[in-house]
Short mmCIF file of C-alpha atoms and ligand atoms in Angstrom, two decimals:
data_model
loop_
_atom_site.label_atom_id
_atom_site.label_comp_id
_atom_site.label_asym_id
_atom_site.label_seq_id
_atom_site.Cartn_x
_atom_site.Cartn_y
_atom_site.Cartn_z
CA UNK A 1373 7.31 23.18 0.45
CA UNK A 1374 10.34 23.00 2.61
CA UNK A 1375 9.68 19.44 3.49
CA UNK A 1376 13.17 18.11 4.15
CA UNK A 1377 12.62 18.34 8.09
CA UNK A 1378 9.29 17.35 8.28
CA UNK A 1379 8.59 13.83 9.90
CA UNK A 1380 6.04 12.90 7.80
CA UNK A 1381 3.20 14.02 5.26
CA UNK A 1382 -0.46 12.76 5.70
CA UNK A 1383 -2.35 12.53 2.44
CA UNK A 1384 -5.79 12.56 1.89
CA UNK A 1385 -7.03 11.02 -1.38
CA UNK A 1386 -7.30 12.94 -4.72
CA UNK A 1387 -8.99 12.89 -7.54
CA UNK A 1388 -12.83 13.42 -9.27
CA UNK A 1389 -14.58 13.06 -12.41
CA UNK A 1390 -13.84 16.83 -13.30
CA UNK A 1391 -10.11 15.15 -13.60
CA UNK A 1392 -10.62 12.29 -15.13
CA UNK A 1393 -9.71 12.62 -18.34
CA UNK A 1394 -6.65 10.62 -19.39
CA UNK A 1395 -5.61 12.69 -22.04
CA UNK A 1396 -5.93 16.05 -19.88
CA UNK A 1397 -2.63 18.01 -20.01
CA UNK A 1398 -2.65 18.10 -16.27
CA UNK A 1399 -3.88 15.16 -13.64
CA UNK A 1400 -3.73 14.66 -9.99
CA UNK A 1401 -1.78 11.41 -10.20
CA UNK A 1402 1.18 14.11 -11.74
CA UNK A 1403 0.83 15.35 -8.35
CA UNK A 1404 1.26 12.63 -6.49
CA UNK A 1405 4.31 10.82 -8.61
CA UNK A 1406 5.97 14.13 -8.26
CA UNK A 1407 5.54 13.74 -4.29
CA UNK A 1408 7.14 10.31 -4.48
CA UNK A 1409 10.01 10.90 -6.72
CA UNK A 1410 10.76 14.37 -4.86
CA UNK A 1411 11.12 12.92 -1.54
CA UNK A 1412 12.78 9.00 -2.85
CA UNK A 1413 9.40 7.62 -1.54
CA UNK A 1414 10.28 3.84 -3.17
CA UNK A 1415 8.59 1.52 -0.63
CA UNK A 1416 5.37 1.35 -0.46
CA UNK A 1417 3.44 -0.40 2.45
CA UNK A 1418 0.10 -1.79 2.38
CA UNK A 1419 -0.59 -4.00 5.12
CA UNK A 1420 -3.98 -5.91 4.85
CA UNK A 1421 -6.00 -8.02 7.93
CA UNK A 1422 -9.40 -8.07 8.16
CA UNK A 1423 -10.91 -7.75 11.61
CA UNK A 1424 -12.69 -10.36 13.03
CA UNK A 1425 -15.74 -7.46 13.09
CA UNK A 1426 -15.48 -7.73 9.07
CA UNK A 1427 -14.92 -11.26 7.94
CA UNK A 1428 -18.82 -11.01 7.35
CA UNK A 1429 -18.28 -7.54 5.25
CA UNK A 1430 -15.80 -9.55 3.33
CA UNK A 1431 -16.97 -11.34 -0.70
CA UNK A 1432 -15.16 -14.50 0.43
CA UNK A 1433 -15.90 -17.34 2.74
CA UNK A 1434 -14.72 -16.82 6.22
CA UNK A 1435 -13.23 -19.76 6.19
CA UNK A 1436 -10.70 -18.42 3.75
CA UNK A 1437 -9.82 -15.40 5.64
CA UNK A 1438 -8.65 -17.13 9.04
CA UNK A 1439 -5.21 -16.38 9.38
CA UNK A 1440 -4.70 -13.44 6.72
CA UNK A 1441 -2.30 -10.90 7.36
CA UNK A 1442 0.07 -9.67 5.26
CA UNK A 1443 1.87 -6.82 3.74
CA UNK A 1444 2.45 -5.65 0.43
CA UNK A 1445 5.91 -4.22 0.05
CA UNK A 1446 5.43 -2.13 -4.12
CA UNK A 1447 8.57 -0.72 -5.58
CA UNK A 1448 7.10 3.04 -5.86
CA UNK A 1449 9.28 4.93 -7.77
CA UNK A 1450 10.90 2.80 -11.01
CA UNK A 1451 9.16 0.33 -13.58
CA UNK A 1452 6.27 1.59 -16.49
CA UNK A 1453 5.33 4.71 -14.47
CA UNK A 1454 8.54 6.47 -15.13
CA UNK A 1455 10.14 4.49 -17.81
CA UNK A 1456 11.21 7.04 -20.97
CA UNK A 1457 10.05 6.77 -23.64
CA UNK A 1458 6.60 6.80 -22.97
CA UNK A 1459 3.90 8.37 -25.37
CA UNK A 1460 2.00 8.05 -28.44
CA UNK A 1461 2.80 9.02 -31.76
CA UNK A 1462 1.30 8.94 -35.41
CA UNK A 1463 3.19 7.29 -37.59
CA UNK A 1464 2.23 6.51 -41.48
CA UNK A 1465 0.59 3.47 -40.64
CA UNK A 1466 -1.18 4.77 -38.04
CA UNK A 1467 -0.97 5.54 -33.91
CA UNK A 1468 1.46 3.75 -31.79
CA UNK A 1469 1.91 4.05 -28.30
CA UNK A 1470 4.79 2.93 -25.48
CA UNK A 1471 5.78 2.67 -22.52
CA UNK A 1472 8.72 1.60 -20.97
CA UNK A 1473 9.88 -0.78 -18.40
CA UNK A 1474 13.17 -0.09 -16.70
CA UNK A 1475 15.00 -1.76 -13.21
CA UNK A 1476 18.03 -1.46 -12.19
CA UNK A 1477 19.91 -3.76 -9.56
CA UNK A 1478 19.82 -1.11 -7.55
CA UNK A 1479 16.07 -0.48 -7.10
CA UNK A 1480 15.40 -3.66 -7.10
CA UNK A 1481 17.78 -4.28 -4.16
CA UNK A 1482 16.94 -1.71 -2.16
CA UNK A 1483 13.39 -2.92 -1.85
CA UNK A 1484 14.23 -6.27 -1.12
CA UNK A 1485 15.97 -4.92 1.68
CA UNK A 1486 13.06 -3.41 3.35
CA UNK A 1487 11.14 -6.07 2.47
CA UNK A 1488 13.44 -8.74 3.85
CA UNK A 1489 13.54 -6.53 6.96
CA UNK A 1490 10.11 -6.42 7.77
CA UNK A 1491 9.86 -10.04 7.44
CA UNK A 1492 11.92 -10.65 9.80
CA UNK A 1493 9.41 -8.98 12.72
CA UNK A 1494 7.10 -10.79 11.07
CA UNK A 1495 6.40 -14.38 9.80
CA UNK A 1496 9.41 -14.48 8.43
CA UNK A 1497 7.99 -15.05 4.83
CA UNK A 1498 8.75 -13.03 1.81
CA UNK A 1499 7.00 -13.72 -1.55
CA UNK A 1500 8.53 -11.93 -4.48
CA UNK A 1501 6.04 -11.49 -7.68
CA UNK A 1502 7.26 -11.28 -10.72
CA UNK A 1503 6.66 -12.49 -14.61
CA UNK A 1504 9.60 -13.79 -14.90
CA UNK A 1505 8.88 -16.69 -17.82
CA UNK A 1506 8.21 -13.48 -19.94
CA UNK A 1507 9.94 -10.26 -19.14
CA UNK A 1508 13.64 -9.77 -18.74
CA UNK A 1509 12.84 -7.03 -15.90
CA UNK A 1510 11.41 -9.90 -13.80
CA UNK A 1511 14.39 -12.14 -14.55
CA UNK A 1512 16.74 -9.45 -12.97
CA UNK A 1513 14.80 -8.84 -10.51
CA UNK A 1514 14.48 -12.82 -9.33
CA UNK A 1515 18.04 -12.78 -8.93
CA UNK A 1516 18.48 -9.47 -7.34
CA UNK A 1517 16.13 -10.77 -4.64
CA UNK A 1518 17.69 -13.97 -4.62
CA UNK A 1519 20.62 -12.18 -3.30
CA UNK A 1520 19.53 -10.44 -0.83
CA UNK A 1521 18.00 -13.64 0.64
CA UNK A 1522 21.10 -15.08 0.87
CA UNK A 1523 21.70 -12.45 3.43
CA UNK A 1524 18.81 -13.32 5.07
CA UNK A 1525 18.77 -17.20 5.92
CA UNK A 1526 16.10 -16.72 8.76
CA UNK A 1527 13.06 -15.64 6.49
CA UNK A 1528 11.85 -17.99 3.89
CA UNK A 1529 12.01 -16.69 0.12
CA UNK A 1530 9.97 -17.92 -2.23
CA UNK A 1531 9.44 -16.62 -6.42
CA UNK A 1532 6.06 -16.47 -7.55
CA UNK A 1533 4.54 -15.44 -11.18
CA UNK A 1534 1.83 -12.45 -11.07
CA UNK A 1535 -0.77 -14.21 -12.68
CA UNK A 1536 -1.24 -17.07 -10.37
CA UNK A 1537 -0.60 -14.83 -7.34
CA UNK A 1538 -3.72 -13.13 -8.08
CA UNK A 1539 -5.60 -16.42 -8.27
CA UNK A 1540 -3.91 -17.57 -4.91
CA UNK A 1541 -4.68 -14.12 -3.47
CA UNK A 1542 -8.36 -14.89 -3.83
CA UNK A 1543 -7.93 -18.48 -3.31
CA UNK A 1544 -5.77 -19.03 -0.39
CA UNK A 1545 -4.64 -15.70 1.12
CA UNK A 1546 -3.38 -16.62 4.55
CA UNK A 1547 -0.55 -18.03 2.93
CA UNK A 1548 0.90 -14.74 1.97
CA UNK A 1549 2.96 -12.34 4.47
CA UNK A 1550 5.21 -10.20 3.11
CA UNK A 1551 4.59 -10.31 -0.36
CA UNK A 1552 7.66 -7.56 -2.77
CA UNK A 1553 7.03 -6.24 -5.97
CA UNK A 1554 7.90 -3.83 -8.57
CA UNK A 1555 5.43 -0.79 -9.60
CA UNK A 1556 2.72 -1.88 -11.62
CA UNK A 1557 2.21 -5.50 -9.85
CA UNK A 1558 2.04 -4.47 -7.00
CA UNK A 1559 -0.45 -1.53 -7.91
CA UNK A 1560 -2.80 -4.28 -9.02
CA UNK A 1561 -1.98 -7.19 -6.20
CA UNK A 1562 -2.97 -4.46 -3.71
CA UNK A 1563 -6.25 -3.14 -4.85
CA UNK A 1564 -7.25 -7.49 -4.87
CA UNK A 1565 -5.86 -7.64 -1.72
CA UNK A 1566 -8.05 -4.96 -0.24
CA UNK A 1567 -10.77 -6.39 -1.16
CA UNK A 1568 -10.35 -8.79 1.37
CA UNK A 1569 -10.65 -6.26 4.23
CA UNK A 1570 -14.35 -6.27 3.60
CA UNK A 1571 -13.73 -2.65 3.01
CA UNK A 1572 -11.99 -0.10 1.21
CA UNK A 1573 -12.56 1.85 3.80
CA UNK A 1574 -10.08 -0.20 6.23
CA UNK A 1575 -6.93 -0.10 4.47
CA UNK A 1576 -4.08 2.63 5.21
CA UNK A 1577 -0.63 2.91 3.46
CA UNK A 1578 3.37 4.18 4.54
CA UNK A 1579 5.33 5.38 1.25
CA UNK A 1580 9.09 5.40 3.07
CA UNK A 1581 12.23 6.44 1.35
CA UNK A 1582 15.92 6.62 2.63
CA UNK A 1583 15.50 10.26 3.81
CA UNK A 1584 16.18 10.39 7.57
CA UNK A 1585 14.79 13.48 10.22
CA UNK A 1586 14.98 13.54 13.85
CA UNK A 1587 12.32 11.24 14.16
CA UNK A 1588 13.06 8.53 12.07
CA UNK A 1589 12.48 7.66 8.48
CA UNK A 1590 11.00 10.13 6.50
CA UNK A 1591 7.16 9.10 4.98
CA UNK A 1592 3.83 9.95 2.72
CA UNK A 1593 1.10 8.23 4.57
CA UNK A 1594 -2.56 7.97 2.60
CA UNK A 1595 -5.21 5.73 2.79
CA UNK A 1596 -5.56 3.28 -0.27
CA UNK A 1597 -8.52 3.80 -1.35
CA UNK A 1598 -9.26 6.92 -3.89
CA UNK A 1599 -11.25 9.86 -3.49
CA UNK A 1600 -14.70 8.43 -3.74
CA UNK A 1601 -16.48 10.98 -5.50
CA UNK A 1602 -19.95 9.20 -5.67
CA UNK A 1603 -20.32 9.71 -2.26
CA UNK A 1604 -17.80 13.13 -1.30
CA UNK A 1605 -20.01 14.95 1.10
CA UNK A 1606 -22.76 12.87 2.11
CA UNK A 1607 -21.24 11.78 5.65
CA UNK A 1608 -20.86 8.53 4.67
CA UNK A 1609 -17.46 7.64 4.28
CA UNK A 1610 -15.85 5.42 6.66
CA UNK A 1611 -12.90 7.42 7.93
CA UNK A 1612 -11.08 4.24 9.63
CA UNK A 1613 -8.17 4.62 6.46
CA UNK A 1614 -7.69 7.81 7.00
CA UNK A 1615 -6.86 7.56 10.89
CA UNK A 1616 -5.06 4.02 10.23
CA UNK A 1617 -2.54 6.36 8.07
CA UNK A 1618 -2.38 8.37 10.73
CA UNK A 1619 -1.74 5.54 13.33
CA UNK A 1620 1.02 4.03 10.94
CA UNK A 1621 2.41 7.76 11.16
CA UNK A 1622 2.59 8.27 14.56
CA UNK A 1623 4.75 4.78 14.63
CA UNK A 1624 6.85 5.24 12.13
CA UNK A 1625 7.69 8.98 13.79
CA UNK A 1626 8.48 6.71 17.02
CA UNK A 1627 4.87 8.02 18.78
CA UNK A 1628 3.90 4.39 19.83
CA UNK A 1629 2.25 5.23 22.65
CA UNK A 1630 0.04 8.01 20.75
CA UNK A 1631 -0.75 5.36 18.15
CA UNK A 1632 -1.68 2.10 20.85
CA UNK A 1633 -4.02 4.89 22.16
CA UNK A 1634 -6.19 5.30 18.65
CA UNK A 1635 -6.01 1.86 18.07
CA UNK A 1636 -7.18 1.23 20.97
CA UNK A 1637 -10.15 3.76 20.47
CA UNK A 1638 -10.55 2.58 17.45
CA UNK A 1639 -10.92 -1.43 18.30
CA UNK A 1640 -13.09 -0.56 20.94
CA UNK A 1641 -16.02 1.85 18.77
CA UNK A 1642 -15.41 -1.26 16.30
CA UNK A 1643 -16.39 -4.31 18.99
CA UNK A 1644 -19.31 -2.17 20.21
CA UNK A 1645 -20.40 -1.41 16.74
CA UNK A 1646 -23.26 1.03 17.16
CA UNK A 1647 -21.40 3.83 15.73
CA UNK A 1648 -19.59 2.42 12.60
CA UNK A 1649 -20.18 3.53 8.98
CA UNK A 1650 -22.61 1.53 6.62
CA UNK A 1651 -20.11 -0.61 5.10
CA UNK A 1652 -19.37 -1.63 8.70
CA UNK A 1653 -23.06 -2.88 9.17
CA UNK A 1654 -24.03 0.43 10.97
CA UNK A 1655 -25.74 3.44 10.59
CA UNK A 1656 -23.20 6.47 11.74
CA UNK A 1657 -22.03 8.64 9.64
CA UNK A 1658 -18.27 9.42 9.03
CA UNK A 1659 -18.46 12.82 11.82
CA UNK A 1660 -20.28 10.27 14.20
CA UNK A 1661 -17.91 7.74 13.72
CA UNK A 1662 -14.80 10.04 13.96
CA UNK A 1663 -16.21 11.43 17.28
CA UNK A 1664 -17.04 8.38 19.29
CA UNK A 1665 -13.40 7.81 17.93
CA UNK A 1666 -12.07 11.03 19.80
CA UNK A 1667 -14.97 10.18 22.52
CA UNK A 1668 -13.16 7.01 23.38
CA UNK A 1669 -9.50 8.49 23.31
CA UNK A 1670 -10.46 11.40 25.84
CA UNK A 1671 -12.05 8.72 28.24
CA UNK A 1672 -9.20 5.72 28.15
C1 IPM B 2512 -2.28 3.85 -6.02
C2 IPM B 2512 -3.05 4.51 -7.13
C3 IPM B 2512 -2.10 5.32 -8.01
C4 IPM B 2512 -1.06 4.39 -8.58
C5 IPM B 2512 -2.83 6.09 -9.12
C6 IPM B 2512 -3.85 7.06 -8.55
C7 IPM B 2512 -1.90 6.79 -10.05
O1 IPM B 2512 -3.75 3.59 -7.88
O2 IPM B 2512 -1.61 4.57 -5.25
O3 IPM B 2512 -2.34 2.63 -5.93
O4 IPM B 2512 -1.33 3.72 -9.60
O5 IPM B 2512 0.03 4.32 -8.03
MG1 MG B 2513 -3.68 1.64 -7.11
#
């Protein structure tokens, strides 16, 4: 792959039960941490609202979901995933395993940047997760953030501990907007946070770096959800992530007008509901969905 010039990558999910074996030599996810690191892919974007459409697809009360909107900035590229050493051995006593957890100022800056940025054309909050009454990683990183607040005195900062941030995520979830963390936490803090959306089905992702084309910052752009192998080829899947990616593309490549079209589209086969996917409440399946999609796009 040449890559460098491209705009953008669109990803579809990977992944199956033929791969899943953890101990396999080679696995998709090698795949796609080599497409991060390669291209510097260290912010990772996961916005979450749930559509007014959904609050009923959604396990909690609606009640709790007024008001939610918010965006998970994950540090992509450092922390346990590619902390050395990492392995398991056999020692005399018997097998030991490790991984490692390494962040530099740096990385931990960087991300605080973007994430302080994209506050700032939004609610002007930033949460920043961490474990920081336990791991030395976190403590840095509190104070690296801290920092970059200072530069920052418009958005409101505030430090919160993993553990009850995924309580409050379930509890009280308007309260969040941009929420920045490192690798792992924010791996985890996502996949809850979808789960709001009513669907997995509803939730697309930017992976951005520093690179820079002729059409703006350089990006991976996937839906979050996996490959869903249970039901791969049964016309069932709702494809809404997939073009959501595609939207958050065509913005990111400066094609807003492209992308205001398919959301449009896409808002409007939503409100009239008669051809949306089962998890949506309807009966289409993911071709008919995708082409009263089109449908509306070649008639607005
Ligand atoms: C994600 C996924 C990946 C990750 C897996 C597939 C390695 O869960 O993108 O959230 O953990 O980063
Ligand atoms: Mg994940």
């Amino acid at each position: 792959m040449r890559g460098h010039e491209r705009a953008a990558l669109l990803l579809g999910a990977v992944g199956g039960p033929k791969w899943d074996n953890p101990n396999a030599s080679v696995r998709p996810e090698q795949a796609l941490f080599a497409l991060r690191t390669r291209f510097g892919l260290f912010a990772n974007l996961r916005p979450v609202t749930v559509l007014p459409e959904l609050v009923e697809a959604s396990p909690l009360k609606a009640s709790r979901l007024e008001g939610v909107d918010m965006l998970v900035v994950r540090e992509l590229t450092g922390g346990l995933y590619f902390g050395r050493p990492s392995g398991e051995e056999t020692t005399s006593s018997g097998r030991r395993a490790v991984d490692t957890l390494p962040y530099h100022e740096d990385e931990i800056r960087r991300i605080a940047v973007i994430a302080f940025e994209l506050a700032r054309k939004r609610r002007k909050r930033v949460a920043s997760i961490d474990k920081a009454n336990v791991l030395s990683t976190s403590r840095l990183w509190r104070k690296v953030v801290t920092e970059v607040g200072a530069d920052y005195p418009d958005v409101v900062l505030e430090h919160r501990l993993v553990d009850s941030t995924a309580m409050l995520l379930a509890t009280w979830p308007a309260t969040f907007d941009v929420i920045v963390t490192e690798n792992l936490f924010g791996d985890i803090l996502s996949d809850e946070a979808a789960v709001l959306a009513g669907s997995l089905g509803m939730l697309p992702s930017a992976s951005l770096g520093d690179r820079r084309t002729a059409s703006g910052t350089f990006g991976l752009y996937e839906p979050i959800h996996g490959s869903a192998p249970d039901i791969a080829g049964k016309d069932i899947a709702n494809p809404m992530a997939t073009i959501l990616s595609a939207v958050m593309m065509l913005r990111y490549i400066g094609e807003r007008q492209a992308a205001d079209r398919i959301d449009k589209a896409l808002s409007q086969v939503l409100a009239e509901k008669r051809d949306v996917t089962v998890d949506l409440g309807g009966d289409a399946g993911t071709r008919r969905m995708t082409d009263a999609i089109v449908a509306r796009l070649k008639t607005n």
